[in-house]
Short mmCIF file of C-alpha atoms in Angstrom, two decimals:
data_model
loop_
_atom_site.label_atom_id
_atom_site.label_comp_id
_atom_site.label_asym_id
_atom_site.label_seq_id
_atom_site.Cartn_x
_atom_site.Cartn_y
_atom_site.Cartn_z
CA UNK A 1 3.09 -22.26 39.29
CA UNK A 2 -0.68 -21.98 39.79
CA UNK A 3 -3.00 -22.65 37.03
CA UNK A 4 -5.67 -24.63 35.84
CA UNK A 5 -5.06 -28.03 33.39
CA UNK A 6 -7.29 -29.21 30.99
CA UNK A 7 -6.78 -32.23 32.13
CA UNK A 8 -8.31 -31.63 35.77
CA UNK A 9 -11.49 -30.60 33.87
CA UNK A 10 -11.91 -33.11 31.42
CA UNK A 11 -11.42 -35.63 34.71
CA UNK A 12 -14.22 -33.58 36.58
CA UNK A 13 -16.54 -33.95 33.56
CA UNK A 14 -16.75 -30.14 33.23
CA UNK A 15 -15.89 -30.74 29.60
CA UNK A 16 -19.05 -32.35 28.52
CA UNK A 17 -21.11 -30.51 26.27
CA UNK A 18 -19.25 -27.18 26.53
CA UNK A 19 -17.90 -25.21 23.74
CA UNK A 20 -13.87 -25.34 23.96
CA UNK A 21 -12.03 -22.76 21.88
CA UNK A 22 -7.96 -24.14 21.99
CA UNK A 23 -5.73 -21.49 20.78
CA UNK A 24 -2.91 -23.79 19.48
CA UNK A 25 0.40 -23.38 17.95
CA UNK A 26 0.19 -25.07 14.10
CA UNK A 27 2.82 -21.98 12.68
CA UNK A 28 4.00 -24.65 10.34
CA UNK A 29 6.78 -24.04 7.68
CA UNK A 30 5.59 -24.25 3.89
CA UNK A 31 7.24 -24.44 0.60
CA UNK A 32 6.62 -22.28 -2.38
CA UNK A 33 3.75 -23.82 -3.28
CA UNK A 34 2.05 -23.84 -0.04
CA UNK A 35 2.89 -27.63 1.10
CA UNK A 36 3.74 -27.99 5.15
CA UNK A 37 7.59 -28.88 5.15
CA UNK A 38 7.24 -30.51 8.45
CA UNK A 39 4.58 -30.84 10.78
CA UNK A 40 5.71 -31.38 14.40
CA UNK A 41 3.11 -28.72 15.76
CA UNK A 42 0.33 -29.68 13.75
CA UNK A 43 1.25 -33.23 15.36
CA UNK A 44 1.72 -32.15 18.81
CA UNK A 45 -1.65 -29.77 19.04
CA UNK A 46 -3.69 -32.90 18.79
CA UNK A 47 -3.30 -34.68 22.04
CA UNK A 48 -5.42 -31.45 23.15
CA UNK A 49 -7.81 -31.64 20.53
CA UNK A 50 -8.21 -35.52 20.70
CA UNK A 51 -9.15 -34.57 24.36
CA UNK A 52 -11.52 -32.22 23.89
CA UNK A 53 -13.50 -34.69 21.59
CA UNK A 54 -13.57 -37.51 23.78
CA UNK A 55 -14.98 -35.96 26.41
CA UNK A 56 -17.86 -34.67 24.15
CA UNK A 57 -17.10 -30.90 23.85
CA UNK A 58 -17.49 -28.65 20.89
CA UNK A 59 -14.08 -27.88 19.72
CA UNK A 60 -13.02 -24.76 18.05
CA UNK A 61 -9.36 -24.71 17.40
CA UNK A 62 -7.05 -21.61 15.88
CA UNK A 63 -3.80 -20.74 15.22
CA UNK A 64 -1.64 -18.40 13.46
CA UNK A 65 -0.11 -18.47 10.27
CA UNK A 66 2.84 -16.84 8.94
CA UNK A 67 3.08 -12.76 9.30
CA UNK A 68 -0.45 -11.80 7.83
CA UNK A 69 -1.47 -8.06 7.91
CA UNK A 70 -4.55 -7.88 10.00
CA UNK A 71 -8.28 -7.39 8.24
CA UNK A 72 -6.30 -8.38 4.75
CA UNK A 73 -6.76 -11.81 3.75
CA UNK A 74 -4.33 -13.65 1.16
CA UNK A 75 -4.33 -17.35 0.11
CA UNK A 76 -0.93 -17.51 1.12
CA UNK A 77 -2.07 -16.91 4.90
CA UNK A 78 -4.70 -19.29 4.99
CA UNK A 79 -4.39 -22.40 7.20
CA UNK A 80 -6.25 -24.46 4.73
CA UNK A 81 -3.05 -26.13 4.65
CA UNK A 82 -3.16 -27.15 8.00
CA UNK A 83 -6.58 -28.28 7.88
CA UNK A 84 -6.00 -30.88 5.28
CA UNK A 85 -3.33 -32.14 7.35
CA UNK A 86 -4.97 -32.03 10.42
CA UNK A 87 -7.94 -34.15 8.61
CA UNK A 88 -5.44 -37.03 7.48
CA UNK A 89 -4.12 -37.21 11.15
CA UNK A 90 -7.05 -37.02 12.69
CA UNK A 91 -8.75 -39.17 9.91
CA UNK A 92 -12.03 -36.93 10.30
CA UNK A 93 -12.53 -33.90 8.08
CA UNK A 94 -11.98 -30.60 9.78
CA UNK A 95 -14.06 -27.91 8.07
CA UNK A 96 -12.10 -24.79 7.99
CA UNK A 97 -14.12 -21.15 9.05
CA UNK A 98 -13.57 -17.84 8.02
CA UNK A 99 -15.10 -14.60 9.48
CA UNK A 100 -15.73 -16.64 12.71
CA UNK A 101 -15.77 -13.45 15.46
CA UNK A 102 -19.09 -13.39 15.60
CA UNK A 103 -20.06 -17.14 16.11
CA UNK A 104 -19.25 -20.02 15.26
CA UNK A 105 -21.66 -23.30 14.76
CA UNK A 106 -20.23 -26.27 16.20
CA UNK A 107 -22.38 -29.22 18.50
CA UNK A 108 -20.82 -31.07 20.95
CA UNK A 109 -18.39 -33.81 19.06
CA UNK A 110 -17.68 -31.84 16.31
CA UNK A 111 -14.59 -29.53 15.80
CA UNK A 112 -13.86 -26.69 13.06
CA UNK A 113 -10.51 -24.68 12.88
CA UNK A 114 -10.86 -21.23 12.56
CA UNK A 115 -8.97 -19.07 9.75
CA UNK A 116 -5.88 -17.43 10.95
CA UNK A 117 -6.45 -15.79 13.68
CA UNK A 118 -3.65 -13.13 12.97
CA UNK A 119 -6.28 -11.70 10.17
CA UNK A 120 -8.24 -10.10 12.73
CA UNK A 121 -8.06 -6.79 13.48
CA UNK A 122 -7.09 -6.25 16.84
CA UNK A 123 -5.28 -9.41 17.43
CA UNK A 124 -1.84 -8.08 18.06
CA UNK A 125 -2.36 -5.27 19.65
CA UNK A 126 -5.27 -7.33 22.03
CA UNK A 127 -7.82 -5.29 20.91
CA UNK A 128 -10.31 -5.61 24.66
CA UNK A 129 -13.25 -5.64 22.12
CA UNK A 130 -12.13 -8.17 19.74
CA UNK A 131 -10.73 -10.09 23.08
CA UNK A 132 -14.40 -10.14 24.21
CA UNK A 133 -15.80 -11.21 21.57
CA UNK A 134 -13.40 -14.35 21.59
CA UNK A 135 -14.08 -14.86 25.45
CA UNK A 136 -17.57 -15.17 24.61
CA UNK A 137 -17.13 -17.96 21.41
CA UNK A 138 -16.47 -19.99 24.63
CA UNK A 139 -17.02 -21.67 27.63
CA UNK A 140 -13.73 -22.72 28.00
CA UNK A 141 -10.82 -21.15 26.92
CA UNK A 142 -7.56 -23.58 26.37
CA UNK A 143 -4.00 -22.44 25.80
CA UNK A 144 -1.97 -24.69 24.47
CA UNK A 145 0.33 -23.07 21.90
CA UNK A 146 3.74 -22.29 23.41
CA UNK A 147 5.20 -20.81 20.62
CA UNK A 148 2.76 -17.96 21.31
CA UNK A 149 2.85 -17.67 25.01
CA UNK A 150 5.28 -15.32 24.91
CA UNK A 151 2.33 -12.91 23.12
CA UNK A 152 -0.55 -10.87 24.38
CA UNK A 153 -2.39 -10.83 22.39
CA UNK A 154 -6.35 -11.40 21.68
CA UNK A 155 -6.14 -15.08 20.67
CA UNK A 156 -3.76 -15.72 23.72
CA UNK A 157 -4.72 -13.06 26.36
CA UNK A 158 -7.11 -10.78 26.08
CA UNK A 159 -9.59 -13.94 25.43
CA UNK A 160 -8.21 -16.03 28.58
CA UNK A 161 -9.41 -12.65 30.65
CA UNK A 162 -12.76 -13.28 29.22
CA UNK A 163 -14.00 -16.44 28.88
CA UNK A 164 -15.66 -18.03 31.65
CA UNK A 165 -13.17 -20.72 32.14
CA UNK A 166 -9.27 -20.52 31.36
CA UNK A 167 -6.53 -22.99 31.49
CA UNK A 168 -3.74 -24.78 30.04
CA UNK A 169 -4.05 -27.36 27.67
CA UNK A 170 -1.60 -30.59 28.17
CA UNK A 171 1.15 -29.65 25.46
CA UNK A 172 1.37 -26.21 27.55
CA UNK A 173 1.43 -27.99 30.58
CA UNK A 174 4.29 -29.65 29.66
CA UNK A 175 6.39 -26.83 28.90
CA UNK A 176 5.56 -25.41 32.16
CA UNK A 177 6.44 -28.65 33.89
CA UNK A 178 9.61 -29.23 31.62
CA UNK A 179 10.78 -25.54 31.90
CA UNK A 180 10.53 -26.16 35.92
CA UNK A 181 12.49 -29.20 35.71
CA UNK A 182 15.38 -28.38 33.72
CA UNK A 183 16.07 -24.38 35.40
CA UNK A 184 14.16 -24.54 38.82
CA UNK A 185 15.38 -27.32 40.72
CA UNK A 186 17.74 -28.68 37.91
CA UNK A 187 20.04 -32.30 38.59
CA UNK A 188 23.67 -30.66 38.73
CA UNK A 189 25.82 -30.28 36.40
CA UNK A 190 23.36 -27.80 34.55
CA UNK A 191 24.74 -27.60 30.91
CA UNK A 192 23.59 -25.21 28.99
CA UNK A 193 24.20 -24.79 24.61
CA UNK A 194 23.43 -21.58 23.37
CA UNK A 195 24.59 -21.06 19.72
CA UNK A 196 23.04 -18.90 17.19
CA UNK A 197 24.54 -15.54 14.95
CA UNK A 198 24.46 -12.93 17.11
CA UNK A 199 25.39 -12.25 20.91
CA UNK A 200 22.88 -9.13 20.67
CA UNK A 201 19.91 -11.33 20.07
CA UNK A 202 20.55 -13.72 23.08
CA UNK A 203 22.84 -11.58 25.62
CA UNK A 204 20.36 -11.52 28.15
CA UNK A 205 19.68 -15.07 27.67
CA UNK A 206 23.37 -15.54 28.06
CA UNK A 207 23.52 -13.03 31.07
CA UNK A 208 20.60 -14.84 33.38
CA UNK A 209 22.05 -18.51 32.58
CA UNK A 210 25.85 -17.11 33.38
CA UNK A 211 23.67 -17.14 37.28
CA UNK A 212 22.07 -20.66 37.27
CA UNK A 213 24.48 -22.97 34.67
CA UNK A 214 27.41 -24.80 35.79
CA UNK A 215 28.85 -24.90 32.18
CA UNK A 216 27.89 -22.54 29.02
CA UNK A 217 28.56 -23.82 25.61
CA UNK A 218 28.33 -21.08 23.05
CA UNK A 219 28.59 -21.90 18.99
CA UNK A 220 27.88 -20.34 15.66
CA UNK A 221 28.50 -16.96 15.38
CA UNK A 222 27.86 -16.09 19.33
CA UNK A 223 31.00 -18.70 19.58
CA UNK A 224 33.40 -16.23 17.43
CA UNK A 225 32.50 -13.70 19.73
CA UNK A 226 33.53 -15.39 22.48
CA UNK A 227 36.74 -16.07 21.04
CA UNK A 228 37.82 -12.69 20.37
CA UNK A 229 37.12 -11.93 23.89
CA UNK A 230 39.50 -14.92 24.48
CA UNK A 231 41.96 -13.14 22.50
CA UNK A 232 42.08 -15.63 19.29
CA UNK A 233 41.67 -14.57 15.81
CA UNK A 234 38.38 -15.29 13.81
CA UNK A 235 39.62 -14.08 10.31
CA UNK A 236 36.63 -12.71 8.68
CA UNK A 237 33.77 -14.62 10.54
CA UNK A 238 30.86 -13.57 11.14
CA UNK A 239 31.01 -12.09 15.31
CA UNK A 240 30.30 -8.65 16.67
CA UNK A 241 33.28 -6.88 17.75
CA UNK A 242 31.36 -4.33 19.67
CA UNK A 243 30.31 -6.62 22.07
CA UNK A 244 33.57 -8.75 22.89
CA UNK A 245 33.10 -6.59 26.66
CA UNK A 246 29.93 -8.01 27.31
CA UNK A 247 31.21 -11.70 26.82
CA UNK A 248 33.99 -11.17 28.49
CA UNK A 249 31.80 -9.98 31.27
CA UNK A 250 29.77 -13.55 30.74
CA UNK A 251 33.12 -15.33 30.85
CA UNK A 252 34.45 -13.65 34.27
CA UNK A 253 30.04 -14.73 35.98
CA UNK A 254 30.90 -18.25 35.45
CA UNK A 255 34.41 -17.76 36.56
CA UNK A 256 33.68 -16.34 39.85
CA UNK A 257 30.89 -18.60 40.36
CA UNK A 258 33.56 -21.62 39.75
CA UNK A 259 31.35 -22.41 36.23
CA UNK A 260 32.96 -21.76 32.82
CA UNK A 261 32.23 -21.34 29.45
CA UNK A 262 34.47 -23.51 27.48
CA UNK A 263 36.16 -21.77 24.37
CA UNK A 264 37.00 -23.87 20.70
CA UNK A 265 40.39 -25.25 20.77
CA UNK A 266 39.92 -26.13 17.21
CA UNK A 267 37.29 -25.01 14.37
CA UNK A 268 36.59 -26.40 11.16
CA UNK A 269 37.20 -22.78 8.64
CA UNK A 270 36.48 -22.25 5.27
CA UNK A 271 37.41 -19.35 2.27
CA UNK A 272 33.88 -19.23 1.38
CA UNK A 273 30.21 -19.63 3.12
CA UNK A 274 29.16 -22.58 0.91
CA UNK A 275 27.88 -25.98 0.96
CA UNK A 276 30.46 -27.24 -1.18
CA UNK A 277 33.16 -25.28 -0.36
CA UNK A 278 36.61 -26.88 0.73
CA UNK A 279 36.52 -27.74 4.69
CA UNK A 280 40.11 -27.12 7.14
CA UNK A 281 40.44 -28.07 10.75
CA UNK A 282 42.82 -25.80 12.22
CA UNK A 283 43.77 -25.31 15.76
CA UNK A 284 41.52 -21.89 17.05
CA UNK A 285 45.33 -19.72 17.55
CA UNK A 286 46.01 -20.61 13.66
CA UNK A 287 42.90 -19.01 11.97
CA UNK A 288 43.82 -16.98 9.06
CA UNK A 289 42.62 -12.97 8.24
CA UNK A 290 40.33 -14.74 4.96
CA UNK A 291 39.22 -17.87 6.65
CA UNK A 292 35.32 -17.93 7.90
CA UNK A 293 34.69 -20.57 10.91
CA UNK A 294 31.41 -22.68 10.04
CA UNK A 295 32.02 -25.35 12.68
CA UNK A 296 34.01 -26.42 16.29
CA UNK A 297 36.63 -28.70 15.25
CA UNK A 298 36.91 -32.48 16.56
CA UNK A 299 38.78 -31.89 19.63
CA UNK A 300 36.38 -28.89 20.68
CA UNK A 301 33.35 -31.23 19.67
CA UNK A 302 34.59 -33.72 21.65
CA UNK A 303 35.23 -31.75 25.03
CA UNK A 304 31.81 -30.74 24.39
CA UNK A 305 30.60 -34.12 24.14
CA UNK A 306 32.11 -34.94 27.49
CA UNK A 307 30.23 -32.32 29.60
CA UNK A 308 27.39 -33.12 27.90
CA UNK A 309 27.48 -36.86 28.97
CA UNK A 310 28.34 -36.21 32.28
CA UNK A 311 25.82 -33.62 32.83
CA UNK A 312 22.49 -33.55 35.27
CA UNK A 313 20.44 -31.02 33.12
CA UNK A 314 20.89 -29.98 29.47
CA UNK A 315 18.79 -27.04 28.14
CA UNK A 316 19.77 -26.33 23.78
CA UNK A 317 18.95 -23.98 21.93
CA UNK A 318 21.14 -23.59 18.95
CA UNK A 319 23.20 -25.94 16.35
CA UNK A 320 26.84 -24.85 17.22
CA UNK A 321 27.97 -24.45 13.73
CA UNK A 322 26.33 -24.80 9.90
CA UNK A 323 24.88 -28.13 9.75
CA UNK A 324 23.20 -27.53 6.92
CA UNK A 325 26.19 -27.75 5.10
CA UNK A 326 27.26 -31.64 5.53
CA UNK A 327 31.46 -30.31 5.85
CA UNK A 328 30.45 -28.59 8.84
CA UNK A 329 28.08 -30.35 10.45
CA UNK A 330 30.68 -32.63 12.13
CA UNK A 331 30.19 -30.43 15.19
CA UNK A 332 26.36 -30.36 15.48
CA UNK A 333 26.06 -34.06 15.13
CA UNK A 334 28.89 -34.95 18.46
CA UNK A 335 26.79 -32.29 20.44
CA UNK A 336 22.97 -33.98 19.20
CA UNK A 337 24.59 -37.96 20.13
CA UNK A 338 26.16 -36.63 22.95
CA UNK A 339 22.76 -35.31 24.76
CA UNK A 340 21.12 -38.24 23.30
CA UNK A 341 23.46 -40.46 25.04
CA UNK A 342 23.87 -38.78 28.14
CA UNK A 343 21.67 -40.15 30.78
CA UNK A 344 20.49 -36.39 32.01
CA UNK A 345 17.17 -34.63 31.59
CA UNK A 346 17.31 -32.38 28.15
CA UNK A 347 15.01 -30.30 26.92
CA UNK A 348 15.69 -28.26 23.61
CA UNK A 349 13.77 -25.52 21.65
CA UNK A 350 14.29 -23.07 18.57
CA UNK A 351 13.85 -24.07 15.10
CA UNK A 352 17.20 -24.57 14.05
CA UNK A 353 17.30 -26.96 16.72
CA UNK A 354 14.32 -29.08 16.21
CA UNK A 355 15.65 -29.25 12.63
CA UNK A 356 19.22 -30.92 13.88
CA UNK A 357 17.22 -33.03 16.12
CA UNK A 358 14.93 -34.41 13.01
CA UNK A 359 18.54 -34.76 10.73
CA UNK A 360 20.02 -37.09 13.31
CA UNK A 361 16.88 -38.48 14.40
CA UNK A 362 17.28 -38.33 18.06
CA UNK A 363 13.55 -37.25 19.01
CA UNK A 364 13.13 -40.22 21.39
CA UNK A 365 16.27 -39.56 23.22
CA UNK A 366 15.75 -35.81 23.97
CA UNK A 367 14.34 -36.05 27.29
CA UNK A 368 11.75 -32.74 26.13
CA UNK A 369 11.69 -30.99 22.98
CA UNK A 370 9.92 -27.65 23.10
CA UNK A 371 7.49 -26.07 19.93
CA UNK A 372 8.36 -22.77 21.42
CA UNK A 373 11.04 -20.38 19.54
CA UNK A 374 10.97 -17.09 21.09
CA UNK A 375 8.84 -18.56 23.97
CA UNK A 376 11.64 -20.56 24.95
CA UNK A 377 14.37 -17.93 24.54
CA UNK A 378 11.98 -16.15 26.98
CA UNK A 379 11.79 -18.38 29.80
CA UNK A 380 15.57 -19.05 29.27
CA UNK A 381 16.02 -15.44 29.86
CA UNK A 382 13.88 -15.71 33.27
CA UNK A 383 11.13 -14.23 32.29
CA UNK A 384 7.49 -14.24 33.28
CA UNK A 385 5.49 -15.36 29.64
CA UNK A 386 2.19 -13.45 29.39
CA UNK A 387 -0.05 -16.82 28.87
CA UNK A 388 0.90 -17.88 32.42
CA UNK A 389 0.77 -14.50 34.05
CA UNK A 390 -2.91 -14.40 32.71
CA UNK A 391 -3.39 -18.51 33.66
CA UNK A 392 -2.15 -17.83 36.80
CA UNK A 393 -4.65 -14.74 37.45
CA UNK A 394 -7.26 -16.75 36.73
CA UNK A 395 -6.76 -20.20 38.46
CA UNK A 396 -8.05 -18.89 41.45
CA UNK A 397 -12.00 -18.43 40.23
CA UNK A 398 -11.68 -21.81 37.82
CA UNK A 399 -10.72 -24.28 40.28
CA UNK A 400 -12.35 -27.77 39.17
CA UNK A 401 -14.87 -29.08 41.13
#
């Protein structure tokens, strides 16, 4: 893929001086009393930022927040949040702006974050004339929050069609490069773990990787659905009946393509969805009509584990059963140790995910974790993310000199 780095600019020197405007990812998670839960994006914007600094630039940095309704501000959509913590990281303050459309003061050296971008009107629908305005905050426009790639919108489109320069940012960068690595010229076997509630929210994520994967784990409630197109029971779990065809038609790609999608032998069931309720391994042919299935069982987990440590590639996205819930997170854990032991390339994204990476601290033995969450679903499904269509538009005039 084609586009311009921020890195490649900062080396040419073009950095110096200019007024950068990075439209970063710091969607953190808070707690009912507006505290950040856990900061990995905050933490993995900065790299970009720290950048931008040393090479002299005036930084403007934004973000979005939560699900704010556009033109109406409410404390609870502030980042002010994310500006204290970016100040104790950074160990600089970081003056927060509102009402910043119109200009913004910054010098060269200094940086400000800008107030939720997702309060102005226009954003999400990339508004051309609130995308010009952003384009012209700038001199250089850098994208570097993945999580919102997947978006047009004015803070991650319309502005990269109208500021003078436009390019990727180095956390972006890396999810391009990453991305590449793992689905376009993967080290065979390519494993794939796709778990999550519903076949209807990832079937064509399921569909495209049924083409490229040489083995397709599937877990949570996607998993259930897989079994009844197996033929076993499920009792009352939670699966979608009306599309048992369309994994069956998932099962019969991999067959024909001598790939397969391995199905539980055993699953770990309960009476009731609950933390504490009472925990039963059963084989997968025993399940009962009042028994819910919140986990693989310890065979299943282990013939999981064995792909997975044999494998080339691994791409997760998904915990395969509730590991929230310590009884039935037996499952989750083989899977995480398994990738974090096997000596292949992995790269995981999605929330859940990330949060069953932290739990079993594995971070330095996933071989790329990604901020994205529907960005990465997207480029799992094969497609073509707005913030490197428009990147990749625009390389051609911003070559660095």
């Amino acid at each position: 893929m084609n586009f311009l780095r921020f890195t490649d600019l900062v080396a040419a020197g073009r950095a110096a001086g200019k007024r950068v405007f990075i439209r970063a990812d710091m969607n953190v998670p808070l707690d009912a009393n507006g505290r950040i839960t856990e900061d990995t994006r905050i933490r993995a914007s900065l790299p970009c930022i720290r950048l931008a600094l040393d090479a002299g630039a005036a930084v403007m940095v934004t973000s979005h927040l939560g699900r704010p309704v556009e033109g109406e501000f409410r404390p609870e959509d502030s980042l002010a949040p994310v500006a204290t913590r970016m100040s104790e990281l950074l160990g600089r303050a970081v003056p927060l702006v509102a009402d910043w459309v119109d200009g913004v003061a910054v010098a060269p050296g200094e940086l400000v974050l800008l107030e939720n971008c997702r309060l102005n009107k226009g954003e999400k629908k990339n508004d051309p004339v609130l995308a010009r305005k952003l384009g012209a905050l700038c001199d250089i426009f850098v994208h570097d929050g993945f999580g919102a790639a997947h978006r047009a919108e004015a803070s991650t489109y319309g502005i990269a069609e109208y500021a003078p320069i436009a390019c990727a940012g180095p956390l972006l960068s890396a999810e391009i490069d990453a991305i590449g690595r793992a689905l376009a010229d993967p080290k065979r076997p390519l494993v794939a773990i796709v778990a999550g509630s519903k076949v209807s929210t990832k079937l064509s994520i399921l569909r495209s990787l049924a083409e490229k994967v040489d083995r397709l784990i599937v877990g949570g409630g996607i998993a259930n659905t897989f079994m009844l197109a197996s033929g076993l029971p499920i009792g009352k779990s939670l699966a979608e009946p009306g599309l048992v065809g369309e994994a069956s038609a998932v099962i019969a790609a991999m067959r024909a393509r001598g790939a397969a999608v391995p199905v539980p032998r055993d699953v770990v069931v309960a009476k009731a969805f609950a933390a504490d309720a009472p925990a039963t391994v059963k084989a997968a042919v025993d399940v009962e009509a009042d028994d819910l299935i919140l986990d693989v069982g310890p065979q299943t987990a282990a013939a999981f584990a064995a792909v997975l440590e044999s494998a080339g590639t691994i791409v997760w996205n998904g915990p395969v059963g509730v590991f929230e819930f310590d009884a039935f997170a037996h499952g989750t854990e083989t899977v995480a140790r398994a990738i974090a032991k096997s000596p292949a390339f992995s790269i995981a994204g999605g929330g859940d995910t990330l949060a069953a990476i932290a739990k079993y601290g594995i971070e330095k033995d996933i071989g790329y974790i990604s901020t994205g969450g529907g960005a990465f679903l997207e480029v799992l499904e094969g497609k073509t993310l707005p913030a490197f269509e428009i990147l990749e538009r625009r390389a051609a005039d911003m070559k660095p000199t």
